[in-house]
Amino acid sequence: MTPPHQLQRLLEIRWVNFREIGLFEKPSDAHTSHLTPVPTGPEGSSHLYRIELAAGASKRFFLRVRSDIQFYAPIFVWQPEAFQANQTLRYNWYFLAFGALAALTLYNFSLFVFTRDRTYLYYSFYAFSIIIYQLCMTGLGHHYLWSQSQWLQQNGMLLGVNLSFMSGALFFREFLNLKAYPRWMLWSCNAVIAYWFVSLVLLLLFEWAAPSGVYNALGTCVLAVGGTVILLYWGNVSARYYAMGWAALLFFTMATLMMVAGHLPYSETAEYGQMVGFVSEMLLLSVALAERINRERRQHAAEQSKNLLLQMEINRERENTIEAQQQVLRMEQEAKQELEMRVLERTETLEQVMSKLRAVNDEMARMSVTDALTQAYNRRHFDQVLQEEIARASRTRQPLGLIMLDIDHFKQFNDRYGHTLGDECLRQVSDTLTKVVTRST
């Protein structure tokens, strides 16, 4: 039972990332240096201690902590009922924020599974890292998730910081397409990724953290701001959405880091503002990814239209080429037909000429062996045939007969009746002989 006139309070230390922590009370007796441990309060996402004060009295307390990283220790003194109300309000806000981050993580990871676009993978990795970081910052991870893991309780905060900055740099490089810009920008981003990767490996293997970790994180934020400004100046469309998403987050993150470093006093706005900044950033980056999908879809549609127009132009050129080839083929066929007709005509003409020539030759040959008056064979033909018949008779050993005819008193007839009737007499004699004297075989 609490004695009368005793005030019962809860002393809250809203930072759980210590290796050791203890609250001690120094007795009012000035002659003793003994410190009495203060009993802890109910378990939660903060370190709680029960203290009792008499009305108008004062007590001296000593807080002993040990940490491997820079820290801040905001201390609150609550009435138990007020603490419960404040904790319920904070938990409701935390669960709402973590629910939004988890939904965005799963949604973008599913997009990566279907599209195989690494930007969505890095976004999901980044959102998951932020969840780990915020679970450590708020103490919810220590209380609900890894209360049995001493390593995570001692190093979870550093794990979340290393993962967040490394995955954020990976997303920065992929989302803003740094490969399309001067190499020094890509190399700078790769150097940041390498630093946080090495820091993560050292933490996992040796539980080692750089003493200047807070300032390194501040430097990374400054580099991110500078890179975004440069990309905006160069006309990177995605950098506008990235800048909007990072504006509030960077402001509150730098305020939180400076508060942890002791350069700024504690402020609930800075404490909760970083969570607001993370949720806002994830939403805006998700919108930016959706806009990039739409922009790439429009570009793809434009490329398809351009390719379609090009294909249509190619088809028209092909059709024109085919039509020209067909026209050339038709011209060649017509020329060939015309040539064939001309050749045929020339051939027919030539055959006619040759036929006439043969006829003329035959006639000339006939005339050369024919008497012009009687149309009977002349002496030349007689001599030729006689030689042939003598040769055949000699070859076949057959007899050869020769008949010689003479027209009696022809000279007197010719002198008496004239040469005209004489010629007619000769023709009649020739015709009669031609009709009467024929070969039987």
Short mmCIF file of C-alpha atoms in Angstrom, two decimals:
data_model
loop_
_atom_site.label_atom_id
_atom_site.label_comp_id
_atom_site.label_asym_id
_atom_site.label_seq_id
_atom_site.Cartn_x
_atom_site.Cartn_y
_atom_site.Cartn_z
CA MET A 1 0.00 0.00 0.00
CA THR A 2 1.20 3.47 -0.83
CA PRO A 3 1.53 5.56 2.36
CA PRO A 4 -0.77 8.56 2.63
CA HIS A 5 0.39 11.68 0.89
CA GLN A 6 2.74 9.61 -1.35
CA LEU A 7 2.62 10.34 -5.08
CA GLN A 8 2.98 7.30 -7.32
CA ARG A 9 4.56 8.04 -10.69
CA LEU A 10 6.03 6.19 -13.69
CA LEU A 11 9.36 7.38 -15.03
CA GLU A 12 9.62 6.56 -18.73
CA ILE A 13 12.84 6.50 -20.71
CA ARG A 14 11.69 6.37 -24.35
CA TRP A 15 14.76 4.74 -25.84
CA VAL A 16 15.44 1.04 -25.64
CA ASN A 17 18.65 0.66 -27.67
CA PHE A 18 21.02 0.35 -24.74
CA ARG A 19 23.31 -2.51 -23.87
CA GLU A 20 22.71 -1.83 -20.16
CA ILE A 21 20.43 0.54 -18.29
CA GLY A 22 19.58 1.08 -14.67
CA LEU A 23 17.91 3.76 -12.54
CA PHE A 24 19.15 4.21 -8.99
CA GLU A 25 17.97 6.32 -6.07
CA LYS A 26 20.37 7.97 -3.67
CA PRO A 27 19.12 8.01 -0.10
CA SER A 28 18.61 11.36 1.58
CA ASP A 29 21.31 10.46 4.09
CA ALA A 30 24.28 12.45 2.92
CA HIS A 31 26.72 10.23 4.83
CA THR A 32 26.14 7.17 2.62
CA SER A 33 27.05 6.63 -1.01
CA HIS A 34 24.91 3.53 -1.41
CA LEU A 35 22.51 3.65 -4.41
CA THR A 36 19.25 1.80 -4.32
CA PRO A 37 17.95 0.33 -7.59
CA VAL A 38 14.55 1.71 -8.56
CA PRO A 39 11.98 -1.03 -9.28
CA THR A 40 10.96 -1.36 -12.90
CA GLY A 41 7.42 -0.73 -14.07
CA PRO A 42 5.21 -2.74 -16.44
CA GLU A 43 6.85 -4.08 -19.55
CA GLY A 44 6.34 -2.06 -22.71
CA SER A 45 8.10 -0.38 -25.60
CA SER A 46 9.98 1.91 -23.20
CA HIS A 47 11.99 1.48 -20.02
CA LEU A 48 9.63 2.15 -17.09
CA TYR A 49 10.43 2.66 -13.41
CA ARG A 50 8.11 3.11 -10.46
CA ILE A 51 8.91 6.06 -8.21
CA GLU A 52 7.16 7.37 -5.13
CA LEU A 53 7.43 10.90 -3.85
CA ALA A 54 6.03 12.49 -0.77
CA ALA A 55 4.23 15.74 -1.28
CA GLY A 56 6.74 18.58 -1.26
CA ALA A 57 9.73 16.18 -1.03
CA SER A 58 12.59 15.74 -3.46
CA LYS A 59 14.69 12.74 -4.43
CA ARG A 60 17.90 12.30 -6.36
CA PHE A 61 18.10 9.65 -9.07
CA PHE A 62 21.05 8.43 -11.11
CA LEU A 63 20.65 6.90 -14.56
CA ARG A 64 23.37 4.53 -15.67
CA VAL A 65 23.46 3.40 -19.29
CA ARG A 66 25.94 1.74 -21.64
CA SER A 67 25.65 1.89 -25.40
CA ASP A 68 27.88 1.23 -28.39
CA ILE A 69 26.18 3.91 -30.46
CA GLN A 70 25.17 7.50 -29.96
CA PHE A 71 21.81 7.81 -28.27
CA TYR A 72 19.37 10.16 -26.66
CA ALA A 73 17.25 9.42 -23.65
CA PRO A 74 14.01 11.42 -23.47
CA ILE A 75 12.65 11.09 -19.92
CA PHE A 76 8.98 11.51 -18.98
CA VAL A 77 7.28 11.38 -15.59
CA TRP A 78 3.70 10.16 -15.83
CA GLN A 79 0.71 9.54 -13.72
CA PRO A 80 -0.14 5.86 -14.35
CA GLU A 81 -3.52 6.68 -15.93
CA ALA A 82 -2.04 9.37 -18.18
CA PHE A 83 0.75 7.00 -19.25
CA GLN A 84 -1.75 4.31 -20.25
CA ALA A 85 -3.78 6.80 -22.27
CA ASN A 86 -0.67 8.15 -24.00
CA GLN A 87 0.67 4.65 -24.70
CA THR A 88 -2.64 3.55 -26.23
CA LEU A 89 -2.64 6.59 -28.49
CA ARG A 90 0.95 6.00 -29.53
CA TYR A 91 0.35 2.29 -30.19
CA ASN A 92 -2.68 3.02 -32.35
CA TRP A 93 -0.59 5.40 -34.43
CA TYR A 94 2.30 2.94 -34.62
CA PHE A 95 0.12 0.05 -35.74
CA LEU A 96 -1.55 2.23 -38.38
CA ALA A 97 1.82 3.36 -39.73
CA PHE A 98 3.34 -0.14 -39.65
CA GLY A 99 0.24 -1.54 -41.35
CA ALA A 100 0.61 0.97 -44.19
CA LEU A 101 4.33 0.18 -44.57
CA ALA A 102 3.69 -3.57 -44.55
CA ALA A 103 0.90 -3.25 -47.15
CA LEU A 104 3.15 -1.19 -49.45
CA THR A 105 5.97 -3.70 -48.97
CA LEU A 106 3.82 -6.70 -49.91
CA TYR A 107 2.15 -4.88 -52.79
CA ASN A 108 5.40 -3.84 -54.43
CA PHE A 109 7.00 -7.23 -53.82
CA SER A 110 4.06 -8.84 -55.63
CA LEU A 111 4.69 -6.41 -58.51
CA PHE A 112 8.30 -7.57 -58.59
CA VAL A 113 7.19 -11.21 -58.70
CA PHE A 114 4.97 -10.54 -61.73
CA THR A 115 7.11 -7.97 -63.59
CA ARG A 116 10.65 -9.00 -62.53
CA ASP A 117 11.50 -5.29 -62.37
CA ARG A 118 14.29 -4.87 -59.80
CA THR A 119 13.00 -1.41 -58.88
CA TYR A 120 10.05 -3.00 -57.07
CA LEU A 121 12.37 -5.44 -55.32
CA TYR A 122 14.58 -2.62 -54.03
CA TYR A 123 11.50 -0.66 -53.00
CA SER A 124 10.22 -3.67 -51.01
CA PHE A 125 13.67 -4.17 -49.48
CA TYR A 126 13.80 -0.49 -48.55
CA ALA A 127 10.32 -0.53 -46.99
CA PHE A 128 11.16 -3.72 -45.04
CA SER A 129 14.37 -2.09 -43.75
CA ILE A 130 12.41 0.96 -42.63
CA ILE A 131 10.02 -1.30 -40.72
CA ILE A 132 12.95 -2.90 -38.87
CA TYR A 133 14.44 0.52 -38.15
CA GLN A 134 11.16 1.92 -36.83
CA LEU A 135 10.49 -1.18 -34.75
CA CYS A 136 13.80 -0.47 -33.03
CA MET A 137 13.19 3.27 -32.74
CA THR A 138 9.75 2.80 -31.16
CA GLY A 139 10.73 -0.18 -29.00
CA LEU A 140 7.91 -2.31 -30.39
CA GLY A 141 10.38 -4.82 -31.85
CA HIS A 142 12.10 -5.26 -28.48
CA HIS A 143 8.82 -5.78 -26.69
CA TYR A 144 6.77 -7.83 -29.17
CA LEU A 145 9.07 -9.48 -31.72
CA TRP A 146 12.59 -10.18 -30.47
CA SER A 147 12.30 -9.91 -26.72
CA GLN A 148 14.10 -13.26 -26.47
CA SER A 149 16.95 -12.32 -28.80
CA GLN A 150 19.76 -10.57 -26.99
CA TRP A 151 21.62 -9.88 -30.27
CA LEU A 152 18.66 -8.05 -31.83
CA GLN A 153 17.97 -6.13 -28.66
CA GLN A 154 21.54 -4.89 -28.65
CA ASN A 155 22.13 -4.50 -32.41
CA GLY A 156 18.65 -4.20 -33.96
CA MET A 157 18.91 -0.42 -34.23
CA LEU A 158 22.21 -0.59 -36.14
CA LEU A 159 20.84 -3.40 -38.30
CA GLY A 160 17.86 -1.25 -39.28
CA VAL A 161 20.08 1.79 -40.00
CA ASN A 162 22.51 -0.17 -42.20
CA LEU A 163 19.73 -1.94 -44.09
CA SER A 164 17.75 1.27 -44.59
CA PHE A 165 20.59 3.31 -46.03
CA MET A 166 21.92 0.46 -48.18
CA SER A 167 18.50 -0.46 -49.62
CA GLY A 168 17.63 3.24 -50.01
CA ALA A 169 20.80 3.76 -52.08
CA LEU A 170 20.00 0.70 -54.19
CA PHE A 171 16.50 2.05 -54.84
CA PHE A 172 17.94 5.51 -55.61
CA ARG A 173 20.29 4.03 -58.21
CA GLU A 174 17.65 1.86 -59.90
CA PHE A 175 14.63 4.16 -59.71
CA LEU A 176 16.47 7.24 -61.04
CA ASN A 177 18.35 5.20 -63.68
CA LEU A 178 21.81 6.52 -62.78
CA LYS A 179 23.37 4.40 -65.53
CA ALA A 180 22.06 6.92 -68.05
CA TYR A 181 24.07 9.77 -66.49
CA PRO A 182 27.78 10.56 -66.01
CA ARG A 183 29.73 7.73 -64.43
CA TRP A 184 30.82 9.70 -61.39
CA MET A 185 27.22 9.82 -60.16
CA LEU A 186 26.81 6.06 -60.48
CA TRP A 187 30.20 5.49 -58.83
CA SER A 188 29.28 7.80 -55.95
CA CYS A 189 26.05 5.89 -55.35
CA ASN A 190 27.90 2.56 -55.55
CA ALA A 191 30.42 3.86 -53.02
CA VAL A 192 27.59 4.68 -50.59
CA ILE A 193 26.10 1.21 -51.14
CA ALA A 194 29.49 -0.40 -50.55
CA TYR A 195 30.06 1.55 -47.31
CA TRP A 196 26.74 0.52 -45.78
CA PHE A 197 27.19 -3.06 -46.99
CA VAL A 198 30.60 -3.31 -45.32
CA SER A 199 29.18 -1.72 -42.19
CA LEU A 200 26.37 -4.30 -42.21
CA VAL A 201 28.82 -7.20 -42.64
CA LEU A 202 31.01 -5.94 -39.77
CA LEU A 203 27.93 -5.65 -37.59
CA LEU A 204 26.74 -9.17 -38.39
CA LEU A 205 30.15 -10.78 -37.96
CA PHE A 206 31.81 -8.76 -35.21
CA GLU A 207 29.03 -6.58 -33.75
CA TRP A 208 31.17 -3.59 -34.70
CA ALA A 209 29.74 -0.15 -35.40
CA ALA A 210 31.52 2.99 -36.59
CA PRO A 211 31.77 5.61 -33.82
CA SER A 212 30.76 8.26 -36.35
CA GLY A 213 27.71 6.34 -37.57
CA VAL A 214 25.28 9.22 -36.98
CA TYR A 215 27.42 11.63 -38.97
CA ASN A 216 27.86 9.07 -41.74
CA ALA A 217 24.08 8.77 -41.91
CA LEU A 218 23.79 12.58 -42.05
CA GLY A 219 26.37 12.62 -44.86
CA THR A 220 24.40 10.02 -46.81
CA CYS A 221 21.27 12.16 -46.50
CA VAL A 222 23.18 15.20 -47.77
CA LEU A 223 24.48 13.19 -50.76
CA ALA A 224 20.95 12.01 -51.51
CA VAL A 225 19.68 15.59 -51.49
CA GLY A 226 22.54 16.76 -53.71
CA GLY A 227 22.07 13.92 -56.20
CA THR A 228 18.33 14.56 -56.40
CA VAL A 229 18.87 18.28 -57.05
CA ILE A 230 21.38 17.51 -59.83
CA LEU A 231 19.01 15.02 -61.46
CA LEU A 232 16.19 17.56 -61.25
CA TYR A 233 18.45 20.07 -63.00
CA TRP A 234 19.18 17.49 -65.71
CA GLY A 235 15.44 16.95 -66.28
CA ASN A 236 14.94 13.53 -64.68
CA VAL A 237 11.15 13.14 -64.44
CA SER A 238 11.27 10.53 -61.68
CA ALA A 239 13.50 12.80 -59.58
CA ARG A 240 10.56 15.18 -59.04
CA TYR A 241 8.51 12.49 -57.35
CA TYR A 242 11.58 11.28 -55.48
CA ALA A 243 12.26 14.80 -54.21
CA MET A 244 8.66 15.19 -53.01
CA GLY A 245 8.82 11.82 -51.27
CA TRP A 246 12.13 12.57 -49.61
CA ALA A 247 11.55 16.19 -48.65
CA ALA A 248 9.63 15.62 -45.41
CA LEU A 249 11.49 12.40 -44.60
CA LEU A 250 14.93 13.95 -44.97
CA PHE A 251 13.91 16.93 -42.86
CA PHE A 252 12.64 14.78 -39.99
CA THR A 253 15.42 12.19 -40.38
CA MET A 254 18.12 14.84 -40.15
CA ALA A 255 16.27 16.40 -37.19
CA THR A 256 16.15 13.00 -35.48
CA LEU A 257 19.82 12.28 -36.16
CA MET A 258 20.84 15.70 -34.84
CA MET A 259 18.63 15.13 -31.81
CA VAL A 260 20.36 11.80 -31.21
CA ALA A 261 23.74 13.48 -31.67
CA GLY A 262 22.77 16.06 -29.04
CA HIS A 263 22.72 19.08 -31.35
CA LEU A 264 18.95 19.55 -30.97
CA PRO A 265 16.73 19.18 -27.90
CA TYR A 266 14.14 16.44 -27.74
CA SER A 267 10.93 17.11 -29.65
CA GLU A 268 7.90 14.87 -30.10
CA THR A 269 7.47 16.41 -33.54
CA ALA A 270 10.88 15.08 -34.58
CA GLU A 271 10.22 11.72 -32.91
CA TYR A 272 6.87 11.09 -34.62
CA GLY A 273 7.65 13.17 -37.69
CA GLN A 274 10.15 10.63 -38.97
CA MET A 275 7.48 7.94 -38.96
CA VAL A 276 5.13 10.31 -40.81
CA GLY A 277 7.94 11.05 -43.23
CA PHE A 278 8.56 7.35 -43.87
CA VAL A 279 4.88 6.61 -44.54
CA SER A 280 4.54 9.70 -46.75
CA GLU A 281 7.70 8.81 -48.61
CA MET A 282 6.58 5.23 -49.23
CA LEU A 283 3.19 6.41 -50.49
CA LEU A 284 4.72 9.04 -52.79
CA LEU A 285 7.35 6.62 -54.08
CA SER A 286 4.63 4.08 -54.74
CA VAL A 287 2.76 6.75 -56.69
CA ALA A 288 6.02 7.57 -58.49
CA LEU A 289 6.44 3.92 -59.44
CA ALA A 290 2.86 3.83 -60.72
CA GLU A 291 3.54 7.02 -62.69
CA ARG A 292 6.67 5.45 -64.11
CA ILE A 293 4.66 2.41 -65.17
CA ASN A 294 2.16 4.69 -66.91
CA ARG A 295 4.97 6.70 -68.48
CA GLU A 296 6.70 3.56 -69.70
CA ARG A 297 3.36 2.25 -70.95
CA ARG A 298 2.82 5.50 -72.87
CA GLN A 299 6.34 5.34 -74.22
CA HIS A 300 5.80 1.71 -75.15
CA ALA A 301 2.52 2.60 -76.86
CA ALA A 302 4.26 5.47 -78.68
CA GLU A 303 7.04 3.10 -79.73
CA GLN A 304 4.46 0.58 -80.90
CA SER A 305 2.66 3.28 -82.90
CA LYS A 306 5.97 4.41 -84.34
CA ASN A 307 6.89 0.82 -85.19
CA LEU A 308 3.43 0.28 -86.67
CA LEU A 309 3.79 3.37 -88.85
CA LEU A 310 7.27 2.24 -89.82
CA GLN A 311 5.95 -1.23 -90.62
CA MET A 312 3.16 0.27 -92.68
CA GLU A 313 5.70 2.41 -94.52
CA ILE A 314 7.85 -0.68 -95.07
CA ASN A 315 4.77 -2.55 -96.34
CA ARG A 316 3.96 0.31 -98.70
CA GLU A 317 7.53 0.33 -99.92
CA ARG A 318 7.38 -3.44 -100.33
CA GLU A 319 4.09 -3.18 -102.22
CA ASN A 320 5.54 -0.44 -104.42
CA THR A 321 8.62 -2.57 -104.98
CA ILE A 322 6.50 -5.61 -105.81
CA GLU A 323 4.31 -3.55 -108.11
CA ALA A 324 7.40 -2.13 -109.81
CA GLN A 325 8.83 -5.62 -110.13
CA GLN A 326 5.55 -6.85 -111.57
CA GLN A 327 5.48 -3.92 -113.97
CA VAL A 328 9.07 -4.66 -115.01
CA LEU A 329 8.11 -8.33 -115.38
CA ARG A 330 5.12 -7.38 -117.50
CA MET A 331 7.31 -5.14 -119.61
CA GLU A 332 9.82 -7.95 -119.96
CA GLN A 333 7.06 -10.38 -120.93
CA GLU A 334 5.60 -7.90 -123.40
CA ALA A 335 9.06 -7.22 -124.80
CA LYS A 336 9.68 -10.97 -125.00
CA GLN A 337 6.35 -11.55 -126.72
CA GLU A 338 7.00 -8.67 -129.09
CA LEU A 339 10.47 -10.03 -129.78
CA GLU A 340 9.06 -13.52 -130.35
CA MET A 341 6.46 -12.10 -132.73
CA ARG A 342 9.13 -10.15 -134.57
CA VAL A 343 11.33 -13.23 -134.72
CA LEU A 344 8.35 -15.24 -135.94
CA GLU A 345 7.54 -12.63 -138.54
CA ARG A 346 11.16 -12.44 -139.59
CA THR A 347 11.31 -16.24 -139.66
CA GLU A 348 8.19 -16.43 -141.82
CA THR A 349 9.54 -13.68 -144.04
CA LEU A 350 12.86 -15.47 -144.21
CA GLU A 351 11.15 -18.77 -145.01
CA GLN A 352 9.14 -17.07 -147.71
CA VAL A 353 12.26 -15.49 -149.13
CA MET A 354 14.09 -18.81 -148.87
CA SER A 355 11.15 -20.56 -150.50
CA LYS A 356 11.17 -18.03 -153.31
CA LEU A 357 14.92 -18.31 -153.51
CA ARG A 358 14.68 -22.09 -153.72
CA ALA A 359 12.02 -21.72 -156.39
CA VAL A 360 14.18 -19.28 -158.29
CA ASN A 361 17.17 -21.58 -157.85
CA ASP A 362 15.10 -24.53 -158.98
CA GLU A 363 13.85 -22.53 -161.90
CA MET A 364 17.30 -21.38 -162.76
CA ALA A 365 18.57 -24.92 -162.41
CA ARG A 366 15.74 -26.13 -164.61
CA MET A 367 16.31 -23.35 -167.10
CA SER A 368 19.99 -24.16 -167.22
CA VAL A 369 19.19 -27.66 -168.47
CA THR A 370 16.04 -26.80 -170.46
CA ASP A 371 15.68 -25.48 -173.94
CA ALA A 372 13.93 -22.13 -173.88
CA LEU A 373 11.89 -22.87 -177.02
CA THR A 374 10.71 -26.43 -176.63
CA GLN A 375 11.06 -26.73 -172.85
CA ALA A 376 12.81 -30.00 -173.45
CA TYR A 377 16.14 -30.88 -171.84
CA ASN A 378 19.10 -29.38 -173.68
CA ARG A 379 22.54 -30.68 -174.63
CA ARG A 380 23.99 -29.80 -171.19
CA HIS A 381 21.40 -31.96 -169.44
CA PHE A 382 21.96 -34.68 -172.05
CA ASP A 383 25.68 -34.76 -171.39
CA GLN A 384 25.18 -34.90 -167.62
CA VAL A 385 22.53 -37.64 -167.74
CA LEU A 386 24.50 -39.62 -170.32
CA GLN A 387 27.53 -39.74 -168.02
CA GLU A 388 25.34 -40.80 -165.08
CA GLU A 389 23.63 -43.54 -167.12
CA ILE A 390 26.90 -44.86 -168.50
CA ALA A 391 28.25 -45.04 -164.91
CA ARG A 392 25.12 -46.82 -163.66
CA ALA A 393 25.13 -49.28 -166.55
CA SER A 394 28.74 -50.01 -165.86
CA ARG A 395 27.99 -50.46 -162.17
CA THR A 396 24.96 -52.65 -162.68
CA ARG A 397 26.31 -54.38 -165.78
CA GLN A 398 23.10 -53.60 -167.63
CA PRO A 399 22.83 -52.64 -171.31
CA LEU A 400 22.33 -49.01 -172.21
CA GLY A 401 20.29 -47.85 -175.22
CA LEU A 402 20.41 -44.50 -176.99
CA ILE A 403 17.80 -43.28 -179.51
CA MET A 404 18.58 -40.35 -181.82
CA LEU A 405 15.70 -38.64 -183.70
CA ASP A 406 15.78 -36.19 -186.59
CA ILE A 407 12.93 -34.23 -188.19
CA ASP A 408 12.89 -34.81 -191.90
CA HIS A 409 12.81 -31.88 -194.28
CA PHE A 410 12.66 -29.43 -191.34
CA LYS A 411 14.91 -26.93 -193.04
CA GLN A 412 12.65 -26.77 -196.12
CA PHE A 413 9.61 -26.50 -193.80
CA ASN A 414 11.24 -23.75 -191.87
CA ASP A 415 12.28 -21.90 -195.03
CA ARG A 416 8.88 -22.33 -196.63
CA TYR A 417 6.61 -21.49 -193.69
CA GLY A 418 8.85 -19.27 -191.68
CA HIS A 419 10.65 -19.50 -188.40
CA THR A 420 7.51 -18.93 -186.34
CA LEU A 421 5.81 -22.04 -187.64
CA GLY A 422 9.16 -23.78 -187.49
CA ASP A 423 9.42 -23.04 -183.83
CA GLU A 424 5.85 -24.24 -183.33
CA CYS A 425 6.74 -27.45 -185.15
CA LEU A 426 9.67 -28.00 -182.85
CA ARG A 427 7.44 -27.45 -179.75
CA GLN A 428 4.85 -29.94 -180.96
CA VAL A 429 7.48 -32.54 -181.67
CA SER A 430 8.94 -31.98 -178.19
CA ASP A 431 5.56 -32.22 -176.50
CA THR A 432 4.75 -35.40 -178.40
CA LEU A 433 8.01 -37.04 -177.44
CA THR A 434 7.52 -35.99 -173.83
CA LYS A 435 4.09 -37.67 -173.77
CA VAL A 436 5.08 -40.78 -175.67
CA VAL A 437 8.58 -41.51 -174.48
CA THR A 438 8.35 -42.23 -170.72
CA ARG A 439 10.09 -44.52 -168.28
CA SER A 440 8.16 -47.57 -167.12
CA THR A 441 9.90 -47.60 -163.76
#
